[in-house]
Short mmCIF file of C-alpha atoms in Angstrom, two decimals:
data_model
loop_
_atom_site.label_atom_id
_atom_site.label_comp_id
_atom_site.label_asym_id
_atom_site.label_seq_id
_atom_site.Cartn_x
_atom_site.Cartn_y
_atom_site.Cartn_z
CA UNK F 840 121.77 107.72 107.31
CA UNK F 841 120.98 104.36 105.44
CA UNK F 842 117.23 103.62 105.66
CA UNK F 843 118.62 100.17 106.22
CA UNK F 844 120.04 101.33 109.50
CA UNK F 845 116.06 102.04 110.63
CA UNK F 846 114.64 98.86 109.08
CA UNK F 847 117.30 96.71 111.39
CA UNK F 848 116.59 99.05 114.34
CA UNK F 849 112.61 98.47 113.68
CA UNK F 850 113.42 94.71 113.24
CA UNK F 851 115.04 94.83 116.52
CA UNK F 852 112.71 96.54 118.31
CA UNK F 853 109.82 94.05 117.07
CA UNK F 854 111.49 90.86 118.12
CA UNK F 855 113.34 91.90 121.00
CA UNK F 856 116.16 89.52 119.76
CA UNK F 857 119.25 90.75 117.60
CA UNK F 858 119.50 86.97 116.16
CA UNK F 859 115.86 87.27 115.05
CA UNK F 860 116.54 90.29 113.60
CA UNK F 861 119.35 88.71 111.72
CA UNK F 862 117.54 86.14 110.35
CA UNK F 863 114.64 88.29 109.16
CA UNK F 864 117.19 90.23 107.31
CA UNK F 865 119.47 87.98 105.86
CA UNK F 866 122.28 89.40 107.84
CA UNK F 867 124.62 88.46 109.96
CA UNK F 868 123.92 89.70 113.79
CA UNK F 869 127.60 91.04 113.53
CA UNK F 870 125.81 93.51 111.11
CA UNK F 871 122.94 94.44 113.23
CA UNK F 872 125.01 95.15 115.93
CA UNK F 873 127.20 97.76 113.79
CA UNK F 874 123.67 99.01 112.34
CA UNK F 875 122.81 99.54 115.88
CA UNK F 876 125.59 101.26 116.86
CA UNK F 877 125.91 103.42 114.14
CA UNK F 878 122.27 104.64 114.47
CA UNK F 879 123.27 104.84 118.70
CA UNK F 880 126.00 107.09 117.85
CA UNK F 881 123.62 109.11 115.84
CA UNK F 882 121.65 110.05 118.25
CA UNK F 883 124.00 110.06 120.56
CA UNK F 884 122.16 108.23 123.17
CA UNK F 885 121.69 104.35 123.73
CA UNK F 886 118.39 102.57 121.72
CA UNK F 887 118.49 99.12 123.42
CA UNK F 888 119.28 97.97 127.21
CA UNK F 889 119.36 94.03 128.51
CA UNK F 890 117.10 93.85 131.33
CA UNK F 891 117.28 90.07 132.89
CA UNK F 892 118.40 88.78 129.93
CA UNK F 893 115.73 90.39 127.65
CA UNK F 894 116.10 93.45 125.48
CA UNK F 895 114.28 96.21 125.69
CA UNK F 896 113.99 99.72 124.64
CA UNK F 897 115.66 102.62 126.15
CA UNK F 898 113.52 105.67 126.34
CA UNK F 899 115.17 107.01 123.68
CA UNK F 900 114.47 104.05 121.93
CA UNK F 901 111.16 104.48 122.20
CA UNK F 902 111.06 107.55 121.33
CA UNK F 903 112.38 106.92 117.79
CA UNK F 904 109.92 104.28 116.74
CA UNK F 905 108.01 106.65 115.39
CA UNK F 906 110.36 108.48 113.26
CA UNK F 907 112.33 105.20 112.35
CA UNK F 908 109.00 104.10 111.13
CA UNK F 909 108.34 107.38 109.00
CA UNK F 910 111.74 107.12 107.40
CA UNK F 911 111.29 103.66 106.07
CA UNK F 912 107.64 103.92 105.05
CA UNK F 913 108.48 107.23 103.21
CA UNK F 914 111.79 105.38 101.20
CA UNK F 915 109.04 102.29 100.44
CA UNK F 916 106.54 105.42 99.17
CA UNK F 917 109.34 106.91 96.96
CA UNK F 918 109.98 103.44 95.41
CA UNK F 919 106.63 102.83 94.78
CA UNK F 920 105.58 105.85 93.57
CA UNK F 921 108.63 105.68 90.92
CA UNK F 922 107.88 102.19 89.74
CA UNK F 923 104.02 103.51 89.49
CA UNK F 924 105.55 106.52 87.24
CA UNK F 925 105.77 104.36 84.15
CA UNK F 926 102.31 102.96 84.32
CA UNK F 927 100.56 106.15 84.86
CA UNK F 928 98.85 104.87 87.69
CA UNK F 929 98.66 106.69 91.06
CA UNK F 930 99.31 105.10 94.64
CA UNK F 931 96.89 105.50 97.21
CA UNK F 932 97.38 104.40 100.89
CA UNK F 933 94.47 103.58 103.06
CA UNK F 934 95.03 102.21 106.71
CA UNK F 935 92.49 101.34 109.27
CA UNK F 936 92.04 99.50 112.66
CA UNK F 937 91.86 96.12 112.86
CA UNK F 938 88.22 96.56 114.03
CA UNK F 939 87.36 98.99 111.41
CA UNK F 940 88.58 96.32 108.66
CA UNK F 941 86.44 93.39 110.68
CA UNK F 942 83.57 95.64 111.29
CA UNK F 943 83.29 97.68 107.50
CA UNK F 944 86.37 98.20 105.34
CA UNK F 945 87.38 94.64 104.24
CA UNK F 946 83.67 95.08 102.42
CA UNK F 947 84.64 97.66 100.46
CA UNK F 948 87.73 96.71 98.78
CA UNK F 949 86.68 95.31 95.97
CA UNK F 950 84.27 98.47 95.78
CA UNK F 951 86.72 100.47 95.31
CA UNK F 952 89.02 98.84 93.49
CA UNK F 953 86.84 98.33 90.53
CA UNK F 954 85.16 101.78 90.94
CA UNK F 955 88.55 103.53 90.29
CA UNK F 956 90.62 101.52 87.90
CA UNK F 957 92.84 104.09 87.07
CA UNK F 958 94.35 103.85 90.67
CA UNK F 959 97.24 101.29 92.75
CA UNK F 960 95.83 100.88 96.14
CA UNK F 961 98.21 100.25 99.55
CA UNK F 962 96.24 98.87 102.22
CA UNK F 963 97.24 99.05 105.71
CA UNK F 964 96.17 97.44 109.22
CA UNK F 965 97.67 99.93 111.91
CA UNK F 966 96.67 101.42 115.61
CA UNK F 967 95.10 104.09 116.16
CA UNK F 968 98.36 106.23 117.11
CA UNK F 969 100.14 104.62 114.06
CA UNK F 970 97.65 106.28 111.52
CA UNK F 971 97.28 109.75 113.59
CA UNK F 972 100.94 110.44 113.20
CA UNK F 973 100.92 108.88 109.57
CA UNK F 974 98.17 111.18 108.36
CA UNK F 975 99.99 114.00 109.63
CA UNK F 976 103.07 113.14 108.17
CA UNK F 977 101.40 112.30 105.00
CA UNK F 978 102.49 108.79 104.93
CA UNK F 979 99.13 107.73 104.42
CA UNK F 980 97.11 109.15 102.54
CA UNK F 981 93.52 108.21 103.89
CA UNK F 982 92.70 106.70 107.31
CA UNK F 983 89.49 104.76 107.89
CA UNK F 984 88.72 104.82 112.40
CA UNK F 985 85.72 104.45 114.64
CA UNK F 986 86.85 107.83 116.08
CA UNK F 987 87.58 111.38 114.58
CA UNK F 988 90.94 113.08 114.84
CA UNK F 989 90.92 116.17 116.58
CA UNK F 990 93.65 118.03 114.46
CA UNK F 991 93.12 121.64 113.13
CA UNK F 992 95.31 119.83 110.18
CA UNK F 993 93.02 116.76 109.21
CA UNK F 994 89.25 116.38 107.87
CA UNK F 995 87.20 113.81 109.55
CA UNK F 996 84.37 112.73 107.70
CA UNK F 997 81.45 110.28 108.77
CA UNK F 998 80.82 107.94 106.00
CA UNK F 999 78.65 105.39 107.82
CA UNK F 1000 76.98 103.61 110.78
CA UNK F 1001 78.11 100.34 112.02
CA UNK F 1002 75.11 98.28 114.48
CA UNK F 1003 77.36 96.47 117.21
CA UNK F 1004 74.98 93.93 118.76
CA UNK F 1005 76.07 91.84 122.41
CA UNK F 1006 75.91 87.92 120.87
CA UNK F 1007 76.30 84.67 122.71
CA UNK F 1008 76.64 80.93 122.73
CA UNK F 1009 74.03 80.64 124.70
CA UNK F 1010 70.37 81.24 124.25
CA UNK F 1011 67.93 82.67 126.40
CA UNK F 1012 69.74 84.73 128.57
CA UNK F 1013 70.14 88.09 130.37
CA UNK F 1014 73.40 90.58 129.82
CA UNK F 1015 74.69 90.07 133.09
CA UNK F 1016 74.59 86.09 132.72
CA UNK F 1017 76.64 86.66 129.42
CA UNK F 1018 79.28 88.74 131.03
CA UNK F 1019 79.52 86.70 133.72
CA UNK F 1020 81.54 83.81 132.07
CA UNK F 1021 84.36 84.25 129.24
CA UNK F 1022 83.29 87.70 128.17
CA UNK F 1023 85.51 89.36 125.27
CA UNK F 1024 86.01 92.81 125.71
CA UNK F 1025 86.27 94.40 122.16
CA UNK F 1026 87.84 97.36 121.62
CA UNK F 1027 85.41 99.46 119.46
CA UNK F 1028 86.90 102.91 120.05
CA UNK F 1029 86.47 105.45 122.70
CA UNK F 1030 82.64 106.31 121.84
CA UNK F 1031 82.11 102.37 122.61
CA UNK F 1032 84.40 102.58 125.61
CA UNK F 1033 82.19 105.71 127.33
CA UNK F 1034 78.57 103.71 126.36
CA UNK F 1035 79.74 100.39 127.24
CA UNK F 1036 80.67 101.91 130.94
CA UNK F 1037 77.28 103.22 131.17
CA UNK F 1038 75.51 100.58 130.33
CA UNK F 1039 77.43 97.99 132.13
CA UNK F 1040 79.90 99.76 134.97
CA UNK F 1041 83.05 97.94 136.16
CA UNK F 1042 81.38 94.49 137.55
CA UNK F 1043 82.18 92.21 134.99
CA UNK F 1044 85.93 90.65 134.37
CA UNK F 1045 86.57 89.74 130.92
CA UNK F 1046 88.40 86.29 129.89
CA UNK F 1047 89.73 88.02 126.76
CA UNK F 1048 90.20 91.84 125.59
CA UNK F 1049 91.11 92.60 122.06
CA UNK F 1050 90.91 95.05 119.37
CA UNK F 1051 89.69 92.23 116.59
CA UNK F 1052 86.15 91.38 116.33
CA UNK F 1053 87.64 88.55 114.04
CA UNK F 1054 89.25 86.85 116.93
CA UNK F 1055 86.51 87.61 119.89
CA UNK F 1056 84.11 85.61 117.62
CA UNK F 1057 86.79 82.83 117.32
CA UNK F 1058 87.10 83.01 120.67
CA UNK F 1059 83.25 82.42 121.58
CA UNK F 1060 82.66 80.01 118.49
CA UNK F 1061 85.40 77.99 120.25
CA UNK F 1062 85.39 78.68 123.91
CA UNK F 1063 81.86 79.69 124.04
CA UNK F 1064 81.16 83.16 125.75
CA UNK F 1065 79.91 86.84 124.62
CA UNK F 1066 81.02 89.88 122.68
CA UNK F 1067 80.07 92.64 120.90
CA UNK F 1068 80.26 92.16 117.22
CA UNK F 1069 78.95 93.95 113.96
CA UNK F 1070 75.50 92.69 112.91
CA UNK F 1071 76.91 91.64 109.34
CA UNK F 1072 79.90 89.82 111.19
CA UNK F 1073 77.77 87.97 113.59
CA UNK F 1074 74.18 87.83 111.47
CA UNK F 1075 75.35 84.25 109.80
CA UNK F 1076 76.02 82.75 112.50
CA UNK F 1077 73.22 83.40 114.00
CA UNK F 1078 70.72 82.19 111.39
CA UNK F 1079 72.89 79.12 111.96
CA UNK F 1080 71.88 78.94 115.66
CA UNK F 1081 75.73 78.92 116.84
CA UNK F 1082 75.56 82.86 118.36
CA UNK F 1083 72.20 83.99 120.25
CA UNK F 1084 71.10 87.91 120.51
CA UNK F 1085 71.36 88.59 124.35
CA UNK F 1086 67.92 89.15 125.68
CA UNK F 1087 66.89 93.21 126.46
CA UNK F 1088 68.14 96.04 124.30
CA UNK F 1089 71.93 96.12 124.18
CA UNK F 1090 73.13 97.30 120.32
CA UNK F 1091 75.33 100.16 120.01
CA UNK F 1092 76.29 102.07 117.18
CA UNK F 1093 79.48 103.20 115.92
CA UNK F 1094 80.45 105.96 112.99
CA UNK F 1095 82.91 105.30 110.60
CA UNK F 1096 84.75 108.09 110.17
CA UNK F 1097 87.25 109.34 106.92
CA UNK F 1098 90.12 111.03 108.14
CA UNK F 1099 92.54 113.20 105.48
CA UNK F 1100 95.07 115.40 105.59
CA UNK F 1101 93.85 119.31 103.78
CA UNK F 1102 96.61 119.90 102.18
CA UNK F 1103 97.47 116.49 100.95
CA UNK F 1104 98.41 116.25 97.46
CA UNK F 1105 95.58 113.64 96.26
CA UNK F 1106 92.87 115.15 97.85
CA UNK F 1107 90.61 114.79 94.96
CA UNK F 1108 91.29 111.41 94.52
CA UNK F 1109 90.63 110.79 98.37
CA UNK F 1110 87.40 112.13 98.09
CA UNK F 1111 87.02 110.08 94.63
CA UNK F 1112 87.63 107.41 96.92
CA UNK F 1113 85.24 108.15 99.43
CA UNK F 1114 82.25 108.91 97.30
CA UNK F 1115 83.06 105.45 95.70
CA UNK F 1116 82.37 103.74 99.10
CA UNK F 1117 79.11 106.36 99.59
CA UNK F 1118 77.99 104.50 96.73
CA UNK F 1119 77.12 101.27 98.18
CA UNK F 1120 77.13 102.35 102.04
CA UNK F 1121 74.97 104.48 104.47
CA UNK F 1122 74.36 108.05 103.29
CA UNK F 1123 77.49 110.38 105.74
CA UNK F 1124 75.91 112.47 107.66
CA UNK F 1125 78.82 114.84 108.92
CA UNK F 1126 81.96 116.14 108.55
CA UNK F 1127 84.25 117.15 111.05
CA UNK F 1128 86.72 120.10 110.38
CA UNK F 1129 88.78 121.28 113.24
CA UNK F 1130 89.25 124.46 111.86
CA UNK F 1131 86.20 125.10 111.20
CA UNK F 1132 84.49 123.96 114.98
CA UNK F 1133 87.37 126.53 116.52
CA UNK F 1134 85.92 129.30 114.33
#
């Protein structure tokens, strides 16, 4: 089967829209039809149904966005890694949440790209089930979350703390007067999820929930309101008097965790990687091996 025959099913499935598609990939929707159905009579089951006049996935369809995505990513990973052949240099991927790159990793780029010139990086913003299946897979080599994977297959290593503090537009007042009035809901894993419960309970209605600390402080910078953001994220703007600590004890901490593959085939330079980062970031203080817990 054609990897092109994923990329237009992928396409489709993104915008809902076979013209879209078309136009994203130079072809003619004629030819994303036929892609379509030939990759339908595959496997031999329907990908795409019109449901008042939108188009959505079949179950099926849904089903194969995960190995459609695999396919394509791996053909990308050949190319690459044939084009990097000449140059000596090795490839290695790295994908994180988007609140893992807002809250810690965009720091460290540079870190590690000057720390290990003899490597090609491939950087990657994906959700949490997107990396989990592309560690396993070995799509990816490293993956960079808030929370460990709990895989007999996978290493998850804590590489450092991140100080989430609640911040506001307005000074001067309690928790439950910031939550009261365009609260952002940030997604900061499912250690934050379980605390933030505690702490708080159901009362409170947020105006906005998202995964992107990036965009709950553009939010509250624009809309005014309250979030919780890293310290380094919101610390600026607070010196400038635009944010305001919420009055009482509210920060919460979050691990970063490392997550690898065992058996992958660049382990070494993963861990290269890694001790790069330790270099300029808080001192890890476990490591998580599934196999090793079950023992």
């Amino acid at each position: 089967m054609d990897v092109k025959v994923f990329k237009t099913f992928l396409e489709v499935a993104n915008t809902r829209h076979f013209g879209k598609a078309a136009e994203t990939l130079y072809i003619t929707q004629a030819a994303v039809s036929a892609r379509i159905k030939q990759l339908e009579e595959f496997v031999d089951a329907p990908l795409f149904e019109r449901i008042r006049n939108n188009i959505c996935l079949t179950p099926a369809g849904e089903r194969l966005i995960p190995y459609a995505t695999t396919m394509v990513r791996a053909m990308q990973q050949v190319k690459t890694d044939i084009s990097l052949a000449e140059s000596q240099l090795i490839q290695l991927s790295i994908g994180a949440t988007p609140n893992v790159w807002d809250a810690y990793f965009q720091n460290y780029l540079t870190v590690i790209t000057k720390g290990l010139p003899e490597l090609a990086f491939k950087t990657e913003m994906l959700g949490i089930r997107q990396l989990h299946s592309s560690i396993l897979d070995n799509t990816l080599n490293l993956a960079l979350t808030f929370d460990p994977f709990l895989s007999n297959e996978v290493i998850s290593e804590q590489i450092a703390n991140v100080a989430l503090v609640m911040v506001t537009t307005k000074g001067n007042i309690t928790a439950e007067q910031a939550m009261a009035e365009n609260y952002v809901y940030v997604d900061w894993g499912t250690q934050f999820s379980s605390e933030h419960d505690a702490k708080y309970g159901k009362s409170y209605i947020p105006k906005l929930v998202t995964s992107t600390g990036r965009i709950a402080l553009d939010f509250i910078l624009s809309e005014g309101g309250t979030a919780y953001l890293p310290n380094a994220l919101a610390e600026p703007f607070i010196e400038s008097g635009e944010l305001f600590k919420v009055k009482g004890k509210h920060a919460l901490t979050r691990s970063i965790y490392a997550v690898y593959q065992k058996h992958n085939r660049l382990v070494d330079t993963i861990e290269k990687v890694i001790n790069v980062i330790d270099q300029s970031s808080p001192k890890r203080s476990a490591v998580i091996d599934m196999a090793s817990t079950n023992d």
